[in-house]
Short mmCIF file of C-alpha atoms and ligand atoms in Angstrom, two decimals:
data_model
loop_
_atom_site.label_atom_id
_atom_site.label_comp_id
_atom_site.label_asym_id
_atom_site.label_seq_id
_atom_site.Cartn_x
_atom_site.Cartn_y
_atom_site.Cartn_z
CA MET H 23 39.67 109.82 117.91
CA SER H 24 38.26 107.29 120.68
CA GLY H 25 41.19 103.90 121.32
CA GLN H 26 38.31 102.27 122.50
CA GLU H 27 38.47 98.43 120.71
CA ASP H 28 35.76 98.46 118.09
CA ALA H 29 34.27 94.72 116.62
CA ASP H 30 35.53 95.64 113.37
CA ASP H 31 38.97 95.79 114.61
CA ARG H 32 41.45 93.98 112.83
CA ARG H 33 45.12 92.97 114.42
CA ALA H 34 47.86 92.37 113.47
CA SER H 35 51.56 91.89 115.23
CA VAL H 36 52.86 94.23 112.96
CA VAL H 37 51.19 96.78 110.27
CA VAL H 38 53.44 97.85 106.71
CA ILE H 39 52.29 100.94 105.28
CA GLY H 40 53.57 101.60 101.74
CA ALA H 41 54.31 98.62 98.79
CA GLY H 42 57.22 100.26 97.51
CA GLN H 43 61.03 98.89 97.47
CA ALA H 44 61.22 99.46 101.22
CA GLY H 45 57.89 98.16 102.06
CA LEU H 46 58.07 95.28 100.22
CA SER H 47 61.06 94.50 101.56
CA ALA H 48 60.07 94.98 104.96
CA GLY H 49 57.55 92.34 104.26
CA TYR H 50 59.57 89.81 102.60
CA HIS H 51 61.76 90.02 105.74
CA LEU H 52 59.45 89.97 108.16
CA ARG H 53 57.84 86.71 106.56
CA ARG H 54 61.14 85.33 106.63
CA ARG H 55 60.81 86.10 110.53
CA GLY H 56 58.17 83.76 110.68
CA PHE H 57 55.55 86.48 110.56
CA THR H 58 51.90 85.40 109.35
CA GLY H 59 49.40 87.27 107.08
CA ALA H 60 47.32 88.35 109.30
CA LEU H 61 44.50 87.04 107.37
CA ASP H 62 45.64 83.95 106.82
CA GLU H 63 43.44 81.24 108.09
CA ASP H 64 46.76 79.91 109.62
CA ALA H 65 48.24 83.11 110.99
CA SER H 66 50.22 82.88 113.97
CA ASP H 67 50.71 84.52 117.04
CA ARG H 68 52.96 87.01 114.87
CA THR H 69 51.69 88.25 112.21
CA PHE H 70 51.85 91.16 109.73
CA VAL H 71 49.49 93.25 106.70
CA VAL H 72 50.99 95.68 103.83
CA LEU H 73 48.56 98.21 103.61
CA ASP H 74 49.40 100.15 99.92
CA ALA H 75 47.57 103.25 98.48
CA GLY H 76 48.80 102.66 95.12
CA PRO H 77 46.18 100.74 92.51
CA ALA H 78 48.63 98.61 91.60
CA PRO H 79 52.56 96.95 92.21
CA GLY H 80 55.18 99.21 91.74
CA GLY H 81 55.58 101.69 94.53
CA ALA H 82 55.83 105.70 93.14
CA TRP H 83 57.18 103.52 90.09
CA GLN H 84 54.11 103.57 88.49
CA HIS H 85 54.11 107.55 88.26
CA ARG H 86 57.11 107.94 86.21
CA TRP H 87 57.38 109.84 83.57
CA GLU H 88 57.38 107.81 80.30
CA SER H 89 60.85 109.30 79.08
CA LEU H 90 62.39 107.84 81.98
CA ARG H 91 63.73 104.88 80.87
CA MET H 92 65.38 101.36 82.07
CA SER H 93 68.62 102.98 80.97
CA THR H 94 68.30 106.59 82.63
CA VAL H 95 67.04 105.80 85.94
CA ASN H 96 69.90 106.08 88.34
CA GLY H 97 70.09 102.08 88.63
CA ILE H 98 67.62 99.79 90.25
CA PHE H 99 68.63 97.32 93.64
CA ASP H 100 67.04 93.86 92.95
CA LEU H 101 64.52 93.24 95.48
CA PRO H 102 65.67 90.69 98.32
CA ASP H 103 66.87 87.19 96.72
CA PHE H 104 64.99 88.06 93.86
CA PRO H 105 66.97 89.02 90.26
CA LYS H 106 66.00 91.00 87.92
CA PRO H 107 64.97 89.46 84.43
CA PRO H 108 67.00 90.74 81.63
CA ILE H 109 64.65 93.87 80.90
CA ASP H 110 65.74 96.31 77.77
CA PRO H 111 67.38 99.06 78.89
CA GLU H 112 64.67 101.43 76.36
CA GLU H 113 61.93 100.04 78.21
CA ALA H 114 60.16 102.50 80.51
CA SER H 115 60.60 102.58 83.76
CA ARG H 116 56.79 102.71 84.75
CA ASP H 117 56.00 100.07 82.78
CA ALA H 118 59.50 97.61 83.95
CA VAL H 119 59.88 98.06 87.05
CA PRO H 120 55.97 97.52 88.28
CA ARG H 121 55.94 94.09 86.73
CA TYR H 122 59.01 93.04 88.42
CA PHE H 123 57.87 94.07 91.51
CA ALA H 124 54.30 92.37 91.04
CA ALA H 125 55.84 89.20 90.63
CA PHE H 126 58.09 89.44 93.68
CA GLU H 127 54.64 90.46 95.70
CA GLU H 128 53.33 87.09 93.98
CA ARG H 129 56.60 84.70 95.03
CA ALA H 130 57.13 86.29 98.28
CA ALA H 131 52.95 85.78 98.94
CA LEU H 132 52.63 89.04 100.72
CA PRO H 133 50.00 90.08 102.17
CA ILE H 134 49.13 93.20 100.29
CA LEU H 135 46.29 94.70 100.33
CA ARG H 136 45.21 97.59 97.96
CA PRO H 137 44.08 100.44 97.58
CA VAL H 138 44.40 100.53 101.30
CA SER H 139 45.29 104.28 102.20
CA VAL H 140 46.22 105.20 105.77
CA ALA H 141 44.42 108.47 107.06
CA SER H 142 46.57 108.60 110.99
CA VAL H 143 48.20 106.33 112.96
CA SER H 144 47.89 106.97 116.86
CA ARG H 145 48.14 105.84 120.19
CA ALA H 146 45.28 103.93 121.34
CA ASP H 147 46.03 104.47 125.13
CA ALA H 148 49.33 105.86 127.05
CA ASP H 149 50.55 102.82 127.62
CA PRO H 150 54.46 102.31 125.57
CA GLY H 151 52.79 98.60 124.80
CA GLY H 152 49.56 99.82 123.90
CA ALA H 153 48.88 99.75 120.70
CA LEU H 154 49.17 101.38 117.86
CA LEU H 155 45.80 102.07 115.39
CA VAL H 156 46.12 102.88 112.08
CA ASP H 157 42.92 104.32 110.54
CA SER H 158 42.57 103.35 107.06
CA SER H 159 39.95 103.32 104.21
CA ALA H 160 39.40 100.38 104.56
CA GLY H 161 39.14 100.66 108.65
CA ARG H 162 40.85 100.63 111.47
CA TRP H 163 44.24 97.83 112.31
CA ARG H 164 45.59 97.72 116.12
CA ALA H 165 49.44 97.02 115.75
CA ARG H 166 51.75 96.02 118.24
CA ALA H 167 54.41 98.36 116.01
CA ILE H 168 54.25 100.00 112.64
CA VAL H 169 56.66 99.96 109.53
CA ASN H 170 56.38 103.41 107.44
CA ALA H 171 57.06 103.28 104.05
CA THR H 172 55.22 105.85 102.61
CA GLY H 173 57.90 106.94 100.17
CA THR H 174 57.80 110.77 98.91
CA TRP H 175 56.14 111.17 95.79
CA ASN H 176 52.56 112.08 97.27
CA ASN H 177 54.76 114.80 98.85
CA PRO H 178 56.16 117.52 96.29
CA VAL H 179 57.93 120.41 96.82
CA LEU H 180 56.56 123.68 95.42
CA PRO H 181 57.99 126.77 97.04
CA ARG H 182 56.36 129.98 97.05
CA TYR H 183 57.31 132.70 95.47
CA PRO H 184 55.50 136.24 94.68
CA GLY H 185 53.04 136.64 92.14
CA ARG H 186 52.21 132.78 91.79
CA GLU H 187 49.05 133.26 91.76
CA ARG H 188 49.13 135.86 88.95
CA PHE H 189 51.27 133.97 86.14
CA ARG H 190 49.34 133.24 82.70
CA GLY H 191 50.97 130.41 81.86
CA ARG H 192 50.97 126.31 83.01
CA GLN H 193 53.06 125.64 85.87
CA LEU H 194 53.32 122.19 86.63
CA HIS H 195 55.57 119.60 88.87
CA THR H 196 57.63 116.58 88.40
CA ARG H 197 55.35 114.65 89.05
CA ASP H 198 52.97 115.78 86.52
CA TYR H 199 55.88 115.72 83.54
CA ALA H 200 54.36 113.58 80.83
CA GLY H 201 57.47 114.34 78.18
CA ALA H 202 58.88 117.81 76.36
CA GLU H 203 56.51 117.25 73.25
CA GLU H 204 54.08 119.22 74.70
CA PHE H 205 56.82 122.44 75.19
CA ALA H 206 57.62 122.70 71.39
CA GLY H 207 58.11 125.65 70.58
CA LEU H 208 57.62 127.53 73.93
CA ARG H 209 60.27 128.96 76.21
CA VAL H 210 60.41 127.28 79.42
CA ALA H 211 61.85 128.19 83.35
CA VAL H 212 63.10 124.67 84.83
CA VAL H 213 63.41 125.21 88.19
CA GLY H 214 65.77 123.37 90.57
CA GLY H 215 68.88 121.70 91.01
CA GLY H 216 68.64 117.54 91.51
CA ILE H 217 68.83 115.14 89.10
CA SER H 218 65.25 115.40 87.64
CA ALA H 219 65.12 119.05 87.43
CA LEU H 220 68.71 118.27 84.98
CA GLN H 221 67.40 115.31 82.96
CA GLN H 222 63.77 116.92 82.26
CA LEU H 223 65.64 120.25 81.20
CA GLU H 224 67.96 118.71 78.99
CA GLU H 225 64.49 116.34 76.94
CA ILE H 226 62.96 119.98 76.88
CA SER H 227 65.84 121.38 75.64
CA ARG H 228 65.98 119.77 72.62
CA VAL H 229 62.42 121.59 71.09
CA ALA H 230 61.95 124.43 73.64
CA THR H 231 64.43 126.99 74.70
CA THR H 232 65.25 126.93 78.52
CA PHE H 233 66.04 128.94 81.32
CA TRP H 234 67.46 127.18 84.25
CA TYR H 235 67.06 128.52 87.60
CA THR H 236 68.44 127.04 90.89
CA ARG H 237 68.53 128.59 94.69
CA ARG H 238 72.17 128.02 95.36
CA GLU H 239 75.03 127.14 92.15
CA PRO H 240 75.22 123.51 91.57
CA VAL H 241 77.64 120.79 92.50
CA PHE H 242 78.78 119.04 90.24
CA ARG H 243 81.10 116.07 91.00
CA ASP H 244 83.90 115.34 88.88
CA GLY H 245 85.70 111.79 89.74
CA SER H 246 84.00 108.27 90.58
CA PHE H 247 81.26 107.41 93.09
CA ARG H 248 81.48 103.87 94.28
CA PRO H 249 79.16 102.63 96.38
CA GLU H 250 81.13 100.71 98.99
CA VAL H 251 83.56 104.19 99.20
CA GLU H 252 81.97 107.79 98.67
CA GLY H 253 78.29 106.21 99.09
CA ARG H 254 78.88 105.10 102.08
CA GLU H 255 80.22 108.47 102.72
CA VAL H 256 76.97 110.23 101.91
CA ILE H 257 75.24 107.23 103.76
CA ALA H 258 77.25 108.49 107.20
CA ARG H 259 76.39 111.56 106.64
CA VAL H 260 72.91 111.46 106.10
CA THR H 261 72.53 108.23 109.02
CA ALA H 262 74.30 111.42 110.87
CA ASP H 263 72.29 114.01 110.82
CA VAL H 264 68.65 111.49 111.15
CA GLU H 265 70.24 110.65 114.08
CA ALA H 266 70.82 114.45 115.51
CA GLY H 267 67.36 114.74 114.79
CA ASN H 268 68.11 117.27 111.81
CA PRO H 269 65.63 117.60 108.59
CA THR H 270 67.20 115.91 105.98
CA GLY H 271 68.41 117.34 102.57
CA SER H 272 67.85 116.55 99.01
CA VAL H 273 69.68 113.87 98.12
CA VAL H 274 71.80 115.94 95.18
CA SER H 275 72.73 117.82 98.01
CA TYR H 276 74.25 115.18 99.96
CA THR H 277 75.95 113.09 96.46
CA GLY H 278 76.26 116.01 93.88
CA LEU H 279 75.36 115.62 90.24
CA ALA H 280 76.87 113.62 87.84
CA ARG H 281 78.21 114.59 84.74
CA LEU H 282 76.26 111.75 83.08
CA PRO H 283 75.14 111.48 79.66
CA TYR H 284 72.04 113.81 79.51
CA VAL H 285 74.08 116.58 82.00
CA LEU H 286 76.60 116.83 79.34
CA ALA H 287 74.10 116.75 76.27
CA ALA H 288 72.64 119.69 78.00
CA GLN H 289 76.40 121.47 78.11
CA GLU H 290 76.75 121.08 74.99
CA ARG H 291 73.59 122.37 73.99
CA GLY H 292 73.85 125.80 76.30
CA ALA H 293 70.75 124.63 78.63
CA LEU H 294 73.31 124.74 81.81
CA ARG H 295 73.44 128.52 82.44
CA ARG H 296 72.25 127.95 85.41
CA ARG H 297 70.42 131.42 87.00
CA PRO H 298 69.77 132.72 90.31
CA MET H 299 66.37 132.14 91.35
CA PHE H 300 64.18 135.17 90.04
CA ALA H 301 62.55 137.34 92.45
CA ALA H 302 58.87 137.24 91.53
CA MET H 303 56.22 135.78 89.03
CA GLU H 304 53.90 137.78 86.54
CA PRO H 305 51.69 137.25 84.85
CA ALA H 306 53.63 136.76 81.51
CA GLY H 307 57.16 136.22 83.42
CA LEU H 308 59.77 136.43 85.66
CA ARG H 309 61.18 139.27 87.01
CA GLU H 310 65.17 138.63 87.60
CA SER H 311 67.18 139.50 90.35
CA ASP H 312 68.61 141.98 89.12
CA GLY H 313 65.55 143.41 87.69
CA ALA H 314 65.20 142.29 84.03
CA PHE H 315 61.97 140.22 82.74
CA THR H 316 62.18 137.12 80.86
CA PRO H 317 58.91 136.27 79.37
CA VAL H 318 57.45 132.36 79.93
CA ASP H 319 55.35 129.80 78.98
CA ALA H 320 55.65 127.83 81.15
CA ILE H 321 57.62 126.69 84.38
CA LEU H 322 58.01 124.01 85.44
CA TRP H 323 58.89 123.04 89.47
CA ALA H 324 61.58 120.18 89.50
CA THR H 325 61.93 120.55 93.10
CA GLY H 326 61.71 117.64 93.95
CA PHE H 327 59.77 115.49 97.30
CA LYS H 328 59.62 115.35 100.80
CA ALA H 329 59.04 112.15 103.01
CA ASP H 330 55.36 111.54 102.94
CA LEU H 331 54.44 111.03 106.89
CA ALA H 332 51.73 113.39 107.54
CA HIS H 333 49.33 110.48 108.46
CA LEU H 334 51.75 110.18 111.42
CA ASP H 335 51.63 113.52 113.14
CA PRO H 336 48.88 112.49 115.66
CA LEU H 337 52.20 110.01 116.76
CA GLY H 338 54.32 113.71 117.73
CA LEU H 339 57.36 112.48 116.18
CA ARG H 340 59.12 115.35 115.25
CA ASN H 341 61.11 117.87 117.29
CA ASP H 342 60.83 121.70 117.56
CA ARG H 343 63.56 121.52 114.37
CA GLY H 344 60.97 119.92 112.07
CA GLY H 345 63.16 116.60 111.87
CA ILE H 346 62.86 113.34 113.54
CA GLU H 347 65.06 111.40 115.37
CA MET H 348 66.42 108.36 114.46
CA ARG H 349 67.96 104.96 115.96
CA GLY H 350 68.80 103.23 112.61
CA THR H 351 65.25 102.38 111.61
CA ARG H 352 63.81 102.77 114.45
CA VAL H 353 62.42 106.23 115.39
CA ALA H 354 64.50 106.77 118.74
CA HIS H 355 61.60 108.25 121.36
CA GLU H 356 59.32 105.88 119.92
CA PRO H 357 60.78 102.14 119.43
CA ARG H 358 57.13 100.55 117.96
CA VAL H 359 57.41 103.00 115.20
CA HIS H 360 60.67 102.05 111.87
CA LEU H 361 60.90 104.20 108.94
CA VAL H 362 62.34 102.36 106.01
CA GLY H 363 62.87 104.81 102.68
CA PHE H 364 63.76 107.48 104.84
CA GLY H 365 66.62 109.61 105.96
CA PRO H 366 69.73 107.30 104.51
CA SER H 367 67.10 105.07 103.23
CA GLN H 368 65.66 106.72 99.87
CA SER H 369 67.22 104.51 97.51
CA THR H 370 66.54 101.13 96.28
CA VAL H 371 69.51 100.01 97.82
CA GLY H 372 69.01 101.67 101.08
CA ALA H 373 65.40 100.98 101.02
CA ASN H 374 66.05 96.95 101.12
CA ARG H 375 68.77 96.84 103.45
CA ALA H 376 65.81 99.08 106.23
CA GLY H 377 63.30 96.66 105.00
CA ARG H 378 65.84 93.94 106.71
CA ALA H 379 66.69 95.95 109.52
CA ALA H 380 63.38 96.70 110.91
CA ALA H 381 62.00 93.79 110.48
CA ARG H 382 64.97 92.21 112.43
CA GLU H 383 64.66 94.82 115.35
CA LEU H 384 60.82 94.20 115.33
CA ALA H 385 60.84 90.86 115.48
CA ARG H 386 62.80 91.59 118.60
CA LEU H 387 61.35 94.23 120.65
CA LEU H 388 57.46 92.07 120.14
CA ASP H 389 59.93 88.83 120.89
CA ALA H 390 61.76 90.29 123.30
CA GLY H 391 62.42 87.91 126.37
CA SER H 392 62.62 84.74 123.93
CA ALA H 393 65.63 82.94 122.23
CA PRO H 394 67.04 85.46 119.50
CA GLU H 395 64.84 84.36 116.37
CA ARG H 396 66.20 83.04 113.03
CA GLU H 397 65.24 83.91 109.72
CA THR H 398 63.40 80.93 108.92
CA GLY H 399 60.88 81.31 105.50
CA PRO H 400 61.50 80.48 102.36
CA ARG H 401 63.43 82.42 99.68
CA PRO H 402 61.34 83.17 96.43
CA THR H 403 62.70 81.98 93.22
CA PRO H 404 64.42 84.03 90.60
CA PRO H 405 62.20 84.75 88.28
CA THR H 406 63.43 83.00 84.42
CA SER H 407 63.58 85.71 81.88
CA SER H 408 60.44 83.96 80.61
CA SER H 409 57.86 84.61 83.24
CA GLY H 410 55.62 87.48 82.13
CA PRO H 411 53.94 89.83 84.43
CA SER H 412 51.76 88.49 87.08
CA GLU H 413 50.06 90.81 89.13
CA ARG H 414 49.32 90.44 92.42
CA ARG H 415 45.82 92.44 93.09
CA THR H 416 44.56 92.28 96.66
CA SER H 417 41.49 94.27 97.48
CA PRO H 418 40.12 94.91 101.23
C1 LIG O 514 62.21 111.12 89.97
C2 LIG O 514 62.87 110.02 90.56
C3 LIG O 514 63.60 108.80 90.48
C4 LIG O 514 64.40 107.93 91.39
N1 LIG O 514 65.65 107.55 90.66
C5 LIG O 514 66.25 106.63 91.48
C6 LIG O 514 67.02 105.63 91.05
O1 LIG O 514 67.30 104.87 90.09
N2 LIG O 514 67.65 104.69 92.09
C7 LIG O 514 67.65 104.76 92.95
O2 LIG O 514 67.46 103.89 93.70
N3 LIG O 514 66.84 105.26 94.06
C8 LIG O 514 65.99 106.24 92.82
N4 LIG O 514 64.97 107.38 93.30
C9 LIG O 514 64.25 106.98 94.26
C10 LIG O 514 63.70 105.87 94.84
O3 LIG O 514 62.85 105.72 94.19
C11 LIG O 514 63.22 105.61 96.17
O4 LIG O 514 64.70 105.28 97.38
C12 LIG O 514 62.28 104.51 96.55
O5 LIG O 514 62.45 103.63 95.01
C13 LIG O 514 61.24 104.60 96.89
O6 LIG O 514 60.94 103.08 97.58
P1 LIG O 514 59.94 103.13 99.12
O7 LIG O 514 58.95 102.52 98.78
O8 LIG O 514 60.78 104.68 99.37
O9 LIG O 514 58.56 104.41 98.56
P2 LIG O 514 57.98 104.30 97.27
O10 LIG O 514 58.04 103.76 95.80
O11 LIG O 514 57.72 105.44 96.33
O12 LIG O 514 56.43 103.50 97.18
C14 LIG O 514 55.47 104.44 98.52
C15 LIG O 514 54.04 103.43 98.49
O13 LIG O 514 53.59 104.13 99.75
C16 LIG O 514 52.07 104.00 99.26
N5 LIG O 514 51.43 104.96 100.31
C17 LIG O 514 51.65 106.57 99.85
N6 LIG O 514 51.38 107.03 101.34
C18 LIG O 514 50.76 106.28 101.21
C19 LIG O 514 49.60 105.58 103.06
N7 LIG O 514 49.08 106.92 103.67
N8 LIG O 514 48.63 104.58 103.22
C20 LIG O 514 48.86 103.66 102.24
N9 LIG O 514 50.12 104.06 101.23
C21 LIG O 514 50.91 104.83 100.96
C22 LIG O 514 52.33 104.65 97.78
O14 LIG O 514 51.00 104.65 97.39
C23 LIG O 514 54.06 103.88 97.09
O15 LIG O 514 53.08 102.62 96.66
C24 LIG O 514 64.10 108.26 93.27
C25 LIG O 514 62.85 108.81 93.17
C26 LIG O 514 62.13 109.85 92.50
C27 LIG O 514 61.53 110.81 92.83
#
């Protein structure tokens, strides 16, 4: 890959990669700090563009399974300065949230190009102030900095177990779960101890015989989880990990599991009898760790997701433990790269805050030496409850 400038290269001060909650928040706050769309006719000397691989607004929400309703999500924080309109709690989150994101994109007039997938980000040269090359399905962008907001959905975790290829039943990951009905009457192993695992276990146990496997004994959290108290403690622990450059664990490894209604329902049905991980997979079922055999028809790997960062590999951000050392949203050793929706900001509220923090720091970085910048751009007006879906699709 050559850093030579090509006549077709496009330029932006900041390229935001991904338009889920984190990327939208970053874009919104860049706008408010006076950045203009890189393709605008009246572009200023501080420009940005958002490249999003998704086919439409909504980030990962457009791909969530149908039965994940607004009443069963953990709670979706409002996008910045843009309250959600009233939403039927029984509406599928994969419909309601993308509609809300689309309205936000429209009001905030964000310069989003989609579908555009970023394949790699590299340095044009060794100069620490030089360009970053963002190579995408729509050509190359030269940027002074990037905000990476690519989430986790495209990087599902699929642990390897002996005999995996020999198992004759169906195997799927949370990502591919479409609903419990397709498992009616079957024997289903659900693997994983996170929120998605428990939600899907509960649903499937209504229509099928289930077996629940986790690597470690799940930790249930009794008592409250107040964002301002327990929430802050969790964020502090994840922050300490990323500042030390440690790879972070799953969300529940920090938060524990709440005894929410679906957990209680699964418990009442007897579906929460946890088994330690099986030793091997055989053509017709699972060889348990004690040598017993359990016949199963399907295995649902509800084993979570990891940050989707492979396109940043050319930057060599990871240390020898596989972690990325961070300071806030900035990569400790590469101030031109911010990761939002990563580590402590892996939630909708965290994504909002991280987008804002990244925009603030990048404005400073790019403006070093001039007067401190202020938030100048307009606030989008909140939608009314009657505002219907208003989808802004931009193509490269
Ligand atoms: C099943 C599940 C349920 C959850 N429920 C909740 C909840 O109820 N409440 C909560 O606060 N959090 C929840 N979370 C966590 C939450 O979804 C995230 O923290 C937040 O919504 C993610 O936003 P994001 O912007 O980081 O990523 P995403 O929403 O995943 O958006 C990433 C975007 O980047 C794009 N992208 C990816 N790779 C590239 C690339 N190479 N080039 C260009 N674009 C790319 C994708 O197409 C996508 O549009 C849940 C997570 C999961 C997995």
